PDB file of C-alpha atoms in Angstrom:
ATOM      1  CA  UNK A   1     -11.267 -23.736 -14.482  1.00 40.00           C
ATOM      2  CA  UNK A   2     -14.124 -26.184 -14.091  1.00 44.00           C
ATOM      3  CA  UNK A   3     -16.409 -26.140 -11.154  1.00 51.00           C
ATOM      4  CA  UNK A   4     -15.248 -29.390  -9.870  1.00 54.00           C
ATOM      5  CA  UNK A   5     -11.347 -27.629  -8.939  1.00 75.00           C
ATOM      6  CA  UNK A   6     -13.723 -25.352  -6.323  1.00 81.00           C
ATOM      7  CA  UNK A   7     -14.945 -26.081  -3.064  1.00 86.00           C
ATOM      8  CA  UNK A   8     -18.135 -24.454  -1.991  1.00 89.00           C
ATOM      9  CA  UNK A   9     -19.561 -23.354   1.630  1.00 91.00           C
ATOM     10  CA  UNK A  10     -22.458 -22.255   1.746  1.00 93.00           C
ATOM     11  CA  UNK A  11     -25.112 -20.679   4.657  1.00 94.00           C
ATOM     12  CA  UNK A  12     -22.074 -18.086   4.996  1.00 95.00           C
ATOM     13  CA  UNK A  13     -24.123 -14.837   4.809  1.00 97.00           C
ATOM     14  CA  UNK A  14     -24.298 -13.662   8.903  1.00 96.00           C
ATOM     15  CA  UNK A  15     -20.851 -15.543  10.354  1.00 96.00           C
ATOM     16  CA  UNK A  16     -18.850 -14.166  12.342  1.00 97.00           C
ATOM     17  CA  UNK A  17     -14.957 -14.751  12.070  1.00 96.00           C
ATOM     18  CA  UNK A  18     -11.522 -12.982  12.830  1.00 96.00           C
ATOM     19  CA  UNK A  19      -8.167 -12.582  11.014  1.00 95.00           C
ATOM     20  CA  UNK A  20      -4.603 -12.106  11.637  1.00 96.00           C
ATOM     21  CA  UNK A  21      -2.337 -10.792   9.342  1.00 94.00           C
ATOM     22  CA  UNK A  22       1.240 -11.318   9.622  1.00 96.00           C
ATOM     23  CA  UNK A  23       3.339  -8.261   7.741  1.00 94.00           C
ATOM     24  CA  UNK A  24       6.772  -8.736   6.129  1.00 93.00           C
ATOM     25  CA  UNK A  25       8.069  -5.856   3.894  1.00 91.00           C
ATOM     26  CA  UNK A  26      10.440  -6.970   0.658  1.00 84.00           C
ATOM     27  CA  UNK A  27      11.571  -5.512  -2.363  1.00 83.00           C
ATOM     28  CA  UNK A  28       7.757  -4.611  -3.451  1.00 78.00           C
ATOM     29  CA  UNK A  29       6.971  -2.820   0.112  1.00 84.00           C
ATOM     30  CA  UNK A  30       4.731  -4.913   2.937  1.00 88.00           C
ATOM     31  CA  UNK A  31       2.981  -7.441   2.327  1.00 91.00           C
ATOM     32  CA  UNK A  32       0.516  -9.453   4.541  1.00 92.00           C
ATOM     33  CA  UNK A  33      -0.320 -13.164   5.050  1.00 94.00           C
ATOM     34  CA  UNK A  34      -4.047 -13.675   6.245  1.00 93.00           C
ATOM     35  CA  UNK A  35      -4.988 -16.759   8.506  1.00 95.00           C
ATOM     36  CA  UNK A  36      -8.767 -16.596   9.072  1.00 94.00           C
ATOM     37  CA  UNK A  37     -10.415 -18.089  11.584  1.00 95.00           C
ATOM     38  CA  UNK A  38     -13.203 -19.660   9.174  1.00 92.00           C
ATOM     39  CA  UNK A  39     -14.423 -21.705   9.015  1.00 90.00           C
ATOM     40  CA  UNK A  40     -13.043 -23.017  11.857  1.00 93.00           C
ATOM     41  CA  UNK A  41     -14.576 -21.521  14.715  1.00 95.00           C
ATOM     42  CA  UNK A  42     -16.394 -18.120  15.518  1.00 94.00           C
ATOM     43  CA  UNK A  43     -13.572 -16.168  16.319  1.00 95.00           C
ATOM     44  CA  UNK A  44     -15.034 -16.337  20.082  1.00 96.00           C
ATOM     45  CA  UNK A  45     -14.423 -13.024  22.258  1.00 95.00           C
ATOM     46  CA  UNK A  46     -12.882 -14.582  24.962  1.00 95.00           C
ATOM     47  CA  UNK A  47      -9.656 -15.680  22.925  1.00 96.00           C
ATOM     48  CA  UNK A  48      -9.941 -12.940  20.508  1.00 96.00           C
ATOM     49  CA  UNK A  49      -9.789 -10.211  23.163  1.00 94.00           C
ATOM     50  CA  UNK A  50      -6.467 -11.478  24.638  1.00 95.00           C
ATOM     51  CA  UNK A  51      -4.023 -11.826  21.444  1.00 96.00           C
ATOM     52  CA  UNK A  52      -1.299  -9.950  21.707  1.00 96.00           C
ATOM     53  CA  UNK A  53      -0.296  -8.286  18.589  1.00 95.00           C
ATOM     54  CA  UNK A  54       3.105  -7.871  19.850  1.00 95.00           C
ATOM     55  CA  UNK A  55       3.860 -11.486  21.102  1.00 96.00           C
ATOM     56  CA  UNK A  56       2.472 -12.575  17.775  1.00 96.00           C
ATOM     57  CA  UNK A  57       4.988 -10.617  15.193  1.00 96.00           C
ATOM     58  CA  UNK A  58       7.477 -11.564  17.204  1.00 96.00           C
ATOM     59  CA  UNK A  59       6.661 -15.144  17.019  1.00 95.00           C
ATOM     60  CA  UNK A  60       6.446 -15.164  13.692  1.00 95.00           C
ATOM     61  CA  UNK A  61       9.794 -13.105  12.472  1.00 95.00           C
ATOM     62  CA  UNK A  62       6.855 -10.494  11.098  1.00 95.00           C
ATOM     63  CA  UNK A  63       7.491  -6.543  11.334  1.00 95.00           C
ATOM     64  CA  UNK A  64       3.921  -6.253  12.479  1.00 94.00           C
ATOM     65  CA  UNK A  65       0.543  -8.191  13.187  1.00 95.00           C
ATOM     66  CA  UNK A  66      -2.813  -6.403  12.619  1.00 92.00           C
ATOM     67  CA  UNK A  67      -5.919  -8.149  14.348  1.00 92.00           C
ATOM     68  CA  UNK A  68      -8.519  -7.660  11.577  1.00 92.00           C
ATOM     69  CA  UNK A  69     -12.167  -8.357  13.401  1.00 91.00           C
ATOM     70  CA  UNK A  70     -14.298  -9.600  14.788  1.00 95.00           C
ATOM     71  CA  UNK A  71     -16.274  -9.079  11.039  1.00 96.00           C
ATOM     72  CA  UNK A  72     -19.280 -10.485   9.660  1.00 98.00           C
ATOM     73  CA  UNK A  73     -19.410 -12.264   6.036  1.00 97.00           C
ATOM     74  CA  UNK A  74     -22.219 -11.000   3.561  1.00 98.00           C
ATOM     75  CA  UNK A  75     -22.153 -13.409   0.464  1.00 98.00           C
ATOM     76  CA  UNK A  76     -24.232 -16.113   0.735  1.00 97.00           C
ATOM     77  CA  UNK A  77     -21.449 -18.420  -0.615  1.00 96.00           C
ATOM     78  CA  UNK A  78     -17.258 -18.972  -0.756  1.00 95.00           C
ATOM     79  CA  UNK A  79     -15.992 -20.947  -3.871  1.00 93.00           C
ATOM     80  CA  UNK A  80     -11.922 -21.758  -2.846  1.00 85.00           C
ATOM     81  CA  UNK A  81      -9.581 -22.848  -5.274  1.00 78.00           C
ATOM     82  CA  UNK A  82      -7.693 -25.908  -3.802  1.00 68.00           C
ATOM     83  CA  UNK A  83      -8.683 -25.654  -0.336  1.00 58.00           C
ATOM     84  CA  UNK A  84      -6.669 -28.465   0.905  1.00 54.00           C
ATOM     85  CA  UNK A  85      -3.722 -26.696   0.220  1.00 63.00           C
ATOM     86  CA  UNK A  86      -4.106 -24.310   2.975  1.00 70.00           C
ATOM     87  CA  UNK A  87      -1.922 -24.069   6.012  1.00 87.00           C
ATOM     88  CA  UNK A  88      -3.413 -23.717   9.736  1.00 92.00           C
ATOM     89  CA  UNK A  89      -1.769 -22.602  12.528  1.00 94.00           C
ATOM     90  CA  UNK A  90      -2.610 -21.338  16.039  1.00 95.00           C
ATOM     91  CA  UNK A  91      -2.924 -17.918  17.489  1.00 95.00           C
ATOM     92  CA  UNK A  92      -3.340 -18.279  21.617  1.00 89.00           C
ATOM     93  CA  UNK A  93      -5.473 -20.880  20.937  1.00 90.00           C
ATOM     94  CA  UNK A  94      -7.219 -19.936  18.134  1.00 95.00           C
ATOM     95  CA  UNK A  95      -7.248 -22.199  15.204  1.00 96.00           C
ATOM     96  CA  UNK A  96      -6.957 -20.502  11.723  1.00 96.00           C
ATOM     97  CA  UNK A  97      -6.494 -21.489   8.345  1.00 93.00           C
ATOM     98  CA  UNK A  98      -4.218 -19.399   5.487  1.00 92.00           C
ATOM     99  CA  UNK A  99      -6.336 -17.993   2.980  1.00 88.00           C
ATOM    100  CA  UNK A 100      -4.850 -14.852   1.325  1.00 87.00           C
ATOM    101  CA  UNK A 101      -2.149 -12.655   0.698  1.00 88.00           C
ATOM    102  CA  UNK A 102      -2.603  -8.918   0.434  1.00 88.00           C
ATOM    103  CA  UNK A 103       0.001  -6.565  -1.110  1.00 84.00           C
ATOM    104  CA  UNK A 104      -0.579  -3.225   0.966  1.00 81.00           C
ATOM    105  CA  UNK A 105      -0.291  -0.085  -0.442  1.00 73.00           C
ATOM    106  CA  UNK A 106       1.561   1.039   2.598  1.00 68.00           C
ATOM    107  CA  UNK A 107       2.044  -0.191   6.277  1.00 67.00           C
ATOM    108  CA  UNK A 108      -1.240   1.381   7.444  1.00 71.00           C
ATOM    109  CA  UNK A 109      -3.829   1.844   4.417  1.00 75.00           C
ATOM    110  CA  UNK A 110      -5.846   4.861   4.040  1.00 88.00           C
ATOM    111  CA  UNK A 111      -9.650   4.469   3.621  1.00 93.00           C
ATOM    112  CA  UNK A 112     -10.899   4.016  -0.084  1.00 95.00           C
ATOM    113  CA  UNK A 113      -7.312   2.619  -1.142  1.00 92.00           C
ATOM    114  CA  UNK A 114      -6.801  -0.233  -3.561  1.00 91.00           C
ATOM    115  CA  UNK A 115      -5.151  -3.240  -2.380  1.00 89.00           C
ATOM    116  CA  UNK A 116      -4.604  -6.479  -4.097  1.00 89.00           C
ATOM    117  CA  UNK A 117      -5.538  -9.354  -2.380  1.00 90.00           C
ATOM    118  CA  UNK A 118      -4.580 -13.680  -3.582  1.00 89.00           C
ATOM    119  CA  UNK A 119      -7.145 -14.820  -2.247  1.00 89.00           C
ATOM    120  CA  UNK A 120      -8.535 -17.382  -5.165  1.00 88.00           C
ATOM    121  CA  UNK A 121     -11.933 -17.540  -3.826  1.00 91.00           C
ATOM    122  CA  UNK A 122     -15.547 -17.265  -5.500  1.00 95.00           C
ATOM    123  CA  UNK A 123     -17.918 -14.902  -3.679  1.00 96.00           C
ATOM    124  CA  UNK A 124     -21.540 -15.288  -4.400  1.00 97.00           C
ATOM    125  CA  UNK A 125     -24.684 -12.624  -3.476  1.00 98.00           C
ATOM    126  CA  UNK A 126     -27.403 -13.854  -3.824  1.00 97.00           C
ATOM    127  CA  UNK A 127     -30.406 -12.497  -5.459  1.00 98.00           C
ATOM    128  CA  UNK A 128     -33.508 -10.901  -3.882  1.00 97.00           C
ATOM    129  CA  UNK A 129     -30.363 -10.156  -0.746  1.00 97.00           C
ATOM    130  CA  UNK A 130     -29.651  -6.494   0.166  1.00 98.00           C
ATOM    131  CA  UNK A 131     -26.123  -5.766  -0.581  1.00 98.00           C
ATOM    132  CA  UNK A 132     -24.293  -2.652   0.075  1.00 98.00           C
ATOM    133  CA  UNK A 133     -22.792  -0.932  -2.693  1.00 98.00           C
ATOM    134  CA  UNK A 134     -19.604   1.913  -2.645  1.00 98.00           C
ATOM    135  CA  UNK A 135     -19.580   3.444  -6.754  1.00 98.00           C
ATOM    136  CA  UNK A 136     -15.943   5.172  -7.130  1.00 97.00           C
ATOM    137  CA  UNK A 137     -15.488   8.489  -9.665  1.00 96.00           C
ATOM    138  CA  UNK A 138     -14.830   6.299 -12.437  1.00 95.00           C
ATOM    139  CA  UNK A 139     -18.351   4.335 -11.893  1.00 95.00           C
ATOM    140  CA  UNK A 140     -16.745   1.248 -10.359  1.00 96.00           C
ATOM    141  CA  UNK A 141     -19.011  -0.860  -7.937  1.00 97.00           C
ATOM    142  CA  UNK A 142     -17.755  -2.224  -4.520  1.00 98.00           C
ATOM    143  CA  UNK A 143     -19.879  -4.581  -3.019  1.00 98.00           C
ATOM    144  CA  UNK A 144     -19.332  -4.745   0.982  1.00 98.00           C
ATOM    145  CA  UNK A 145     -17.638  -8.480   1.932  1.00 98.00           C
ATOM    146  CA  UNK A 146     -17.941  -8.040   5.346  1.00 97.00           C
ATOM    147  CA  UNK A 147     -19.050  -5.548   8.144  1.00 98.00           C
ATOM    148  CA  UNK A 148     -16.460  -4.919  10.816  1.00 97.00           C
ATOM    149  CA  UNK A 149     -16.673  -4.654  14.746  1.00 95.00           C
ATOM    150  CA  UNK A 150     -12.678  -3.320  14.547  1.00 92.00           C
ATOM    151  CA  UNK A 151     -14.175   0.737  14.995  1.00 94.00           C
ATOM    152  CA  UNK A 152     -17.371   0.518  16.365  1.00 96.00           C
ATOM    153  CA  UNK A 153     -17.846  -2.469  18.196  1.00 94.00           C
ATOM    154  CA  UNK A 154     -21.669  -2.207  18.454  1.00 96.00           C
ATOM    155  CA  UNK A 155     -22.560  -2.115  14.040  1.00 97.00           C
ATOM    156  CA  UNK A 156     -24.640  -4.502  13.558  1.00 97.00           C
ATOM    157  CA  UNK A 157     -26.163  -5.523  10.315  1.00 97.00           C
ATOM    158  CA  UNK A 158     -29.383  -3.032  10.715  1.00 97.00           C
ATOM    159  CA  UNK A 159     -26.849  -0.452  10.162  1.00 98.00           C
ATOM    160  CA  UNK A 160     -25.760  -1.006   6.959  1.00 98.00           C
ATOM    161  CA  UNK A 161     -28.943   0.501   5.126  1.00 97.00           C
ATOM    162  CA  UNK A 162     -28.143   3.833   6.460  1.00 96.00           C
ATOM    163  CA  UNK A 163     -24.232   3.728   6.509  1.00 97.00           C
ATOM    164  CA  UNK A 164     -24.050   6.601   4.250  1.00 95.00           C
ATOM    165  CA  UNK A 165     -24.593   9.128   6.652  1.00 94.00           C
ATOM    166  CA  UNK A 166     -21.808   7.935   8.862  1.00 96.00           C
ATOM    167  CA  UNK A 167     -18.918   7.512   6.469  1.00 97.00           C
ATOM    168  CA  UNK A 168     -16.488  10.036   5.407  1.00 96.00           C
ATOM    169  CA  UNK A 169     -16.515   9.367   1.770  1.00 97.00           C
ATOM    170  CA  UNK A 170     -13.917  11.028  -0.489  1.00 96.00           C
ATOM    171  CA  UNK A 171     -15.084  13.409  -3.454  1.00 96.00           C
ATOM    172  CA  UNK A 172     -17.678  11.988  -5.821  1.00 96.00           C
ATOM    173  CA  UNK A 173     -17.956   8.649  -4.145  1.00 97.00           C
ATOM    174  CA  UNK A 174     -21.079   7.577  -3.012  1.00 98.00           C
ATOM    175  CA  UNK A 175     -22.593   4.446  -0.866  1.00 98.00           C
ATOM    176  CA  UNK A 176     -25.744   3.146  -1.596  1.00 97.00           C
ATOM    177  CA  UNK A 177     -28.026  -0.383  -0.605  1.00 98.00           C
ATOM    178  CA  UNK A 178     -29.721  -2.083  -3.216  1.00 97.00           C
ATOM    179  CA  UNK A 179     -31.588  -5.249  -3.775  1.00 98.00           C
ATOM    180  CA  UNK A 180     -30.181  -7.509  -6.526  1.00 97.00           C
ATOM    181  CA  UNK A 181     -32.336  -9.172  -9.200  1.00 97.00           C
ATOM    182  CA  UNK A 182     -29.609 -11.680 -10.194  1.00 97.00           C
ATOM    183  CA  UNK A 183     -26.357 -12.951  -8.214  1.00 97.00           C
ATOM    184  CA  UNK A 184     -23.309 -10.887  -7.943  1.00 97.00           C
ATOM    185  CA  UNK A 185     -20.559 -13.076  -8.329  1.00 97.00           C
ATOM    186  CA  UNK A 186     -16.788 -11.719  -7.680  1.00 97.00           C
ATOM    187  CA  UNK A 187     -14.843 -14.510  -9.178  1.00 95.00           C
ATOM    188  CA  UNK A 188     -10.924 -14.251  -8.181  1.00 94.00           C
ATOM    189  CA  UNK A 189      -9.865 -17.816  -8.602  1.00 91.00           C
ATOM    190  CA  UNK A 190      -7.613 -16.729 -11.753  1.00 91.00           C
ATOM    191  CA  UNK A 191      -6.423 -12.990 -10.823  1.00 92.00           C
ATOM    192  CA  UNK A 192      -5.685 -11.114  -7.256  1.00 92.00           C
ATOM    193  CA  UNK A 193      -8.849  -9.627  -6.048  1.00 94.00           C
ATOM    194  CA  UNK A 194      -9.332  -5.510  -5.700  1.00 95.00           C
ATOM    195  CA  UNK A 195     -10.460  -4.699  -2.183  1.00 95.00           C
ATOM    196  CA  UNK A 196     -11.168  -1.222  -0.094  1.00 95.00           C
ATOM    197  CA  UNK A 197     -12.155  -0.588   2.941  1.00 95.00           C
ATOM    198  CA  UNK A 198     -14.182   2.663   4.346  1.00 97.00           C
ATOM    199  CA  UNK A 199     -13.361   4.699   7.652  1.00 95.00           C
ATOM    200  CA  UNK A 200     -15.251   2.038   9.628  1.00 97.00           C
ATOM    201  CA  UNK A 201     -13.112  -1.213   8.377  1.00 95.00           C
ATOM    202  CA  UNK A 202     -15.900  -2.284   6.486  1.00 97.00           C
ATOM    203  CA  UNK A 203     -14.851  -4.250   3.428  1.00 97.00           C
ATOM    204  CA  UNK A 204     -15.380  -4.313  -0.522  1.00 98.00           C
ATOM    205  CA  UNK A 205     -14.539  -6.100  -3.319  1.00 97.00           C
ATOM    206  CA  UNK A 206     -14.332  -4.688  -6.855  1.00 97.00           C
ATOM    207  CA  UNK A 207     -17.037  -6.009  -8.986  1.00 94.00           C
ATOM    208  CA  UNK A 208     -15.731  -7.016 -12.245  1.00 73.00           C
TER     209      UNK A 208
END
């Protein structure tokens, strides 16, 4: 794929957005559409904190709707693949754009579980950056997308260093915070994307 098929935002590292994911369940078990609210709009409290979960599944012929956010982006760049295809559509008054689908591994994911996402998006670190690491038993690096507000409303970004000590990790997984010398760049424009989260809703993205 040449760079001209991808559109690029940059000045993403820091903004805050929200999510809605609308669950069907078929032959392959549930499976959620994401609509994201950037980069729209911030995802501002006072709309967020009234959608009703309910209203919207049932709007929507879904089994279920899961607010995902609010959550703060942590690349410094998003590369989309054909961006103009994406659909938007309103949630009580928030506008949000399509942007993924996500094959669960079951109607409420454990922490540390693998789910695929189609998202078709570049994601770009950038060097000299602190980014926030999980390493899995088989020496696998996840690099923390975003930071979610879902659990504990008050994380902030100072947090992050020192997560560690807060998460319940599973057996020989560990969390670390490092400083890059060159970009990390999760390119997922040509296959579905591996992403986790931990027990606070933080999430990660397989690095390739």
């Amino acid at each position: 794929m040449s760079d001209d098929d991808i559109a690029v935002i940059d000045g993403v590292f820091g903004k805050r957005y929200g999510e809605v994911l609308l669950v069907h369940v078929g032959d392959a078990g549930p499976t959620a559409t994401v609509y994201n609210t950037f980069p729209l709009n911030d995802c501002p409290a006072e709309l967020w904190d009234k959608l009703d979960a309910k209203a919207i599944a049932d709007e929507n012929d879904a089994v279920a709707a899961l607010m995902n956010g609010p959550r703060y982006w942590l690349m410094s760049s998003i590369g989309k693949k054909d961006p103009e295809t994406m659909v938007r559509k309103m949630f009580g008054g928030l506008e949000m754009n399509r942007q993924a689908t996500v094959q669960l591994s079951s109607m409420n994911p454990a922490p540390y579980s693998e789910n695929k996402v189609d998202r078709k998006a570049v994601f770009t670190f950038d060097a000299g950056r602190e980014i926030y690491e999980l390493l899995d038993p088989d020496g696998r690096r996840w690099v923390m997308q975003t930071y979610s507000q879902t659990v504990d409303p008050a994380l902030s970004l100072r947090d992050l260093p020192g997560l560690a000590n807060r998460l319940s990790l599973p057996p020989e997984w560990s969390y670390q915070a490092r400083t890059p010398s060159s970009a990390v760049v999760v390119d997922t424009t040509g296959h579905d994307a591996c992403v986790t989260q931990d027990d606070l809703a933080n999430s990660y993205s397989l690095q390739a």
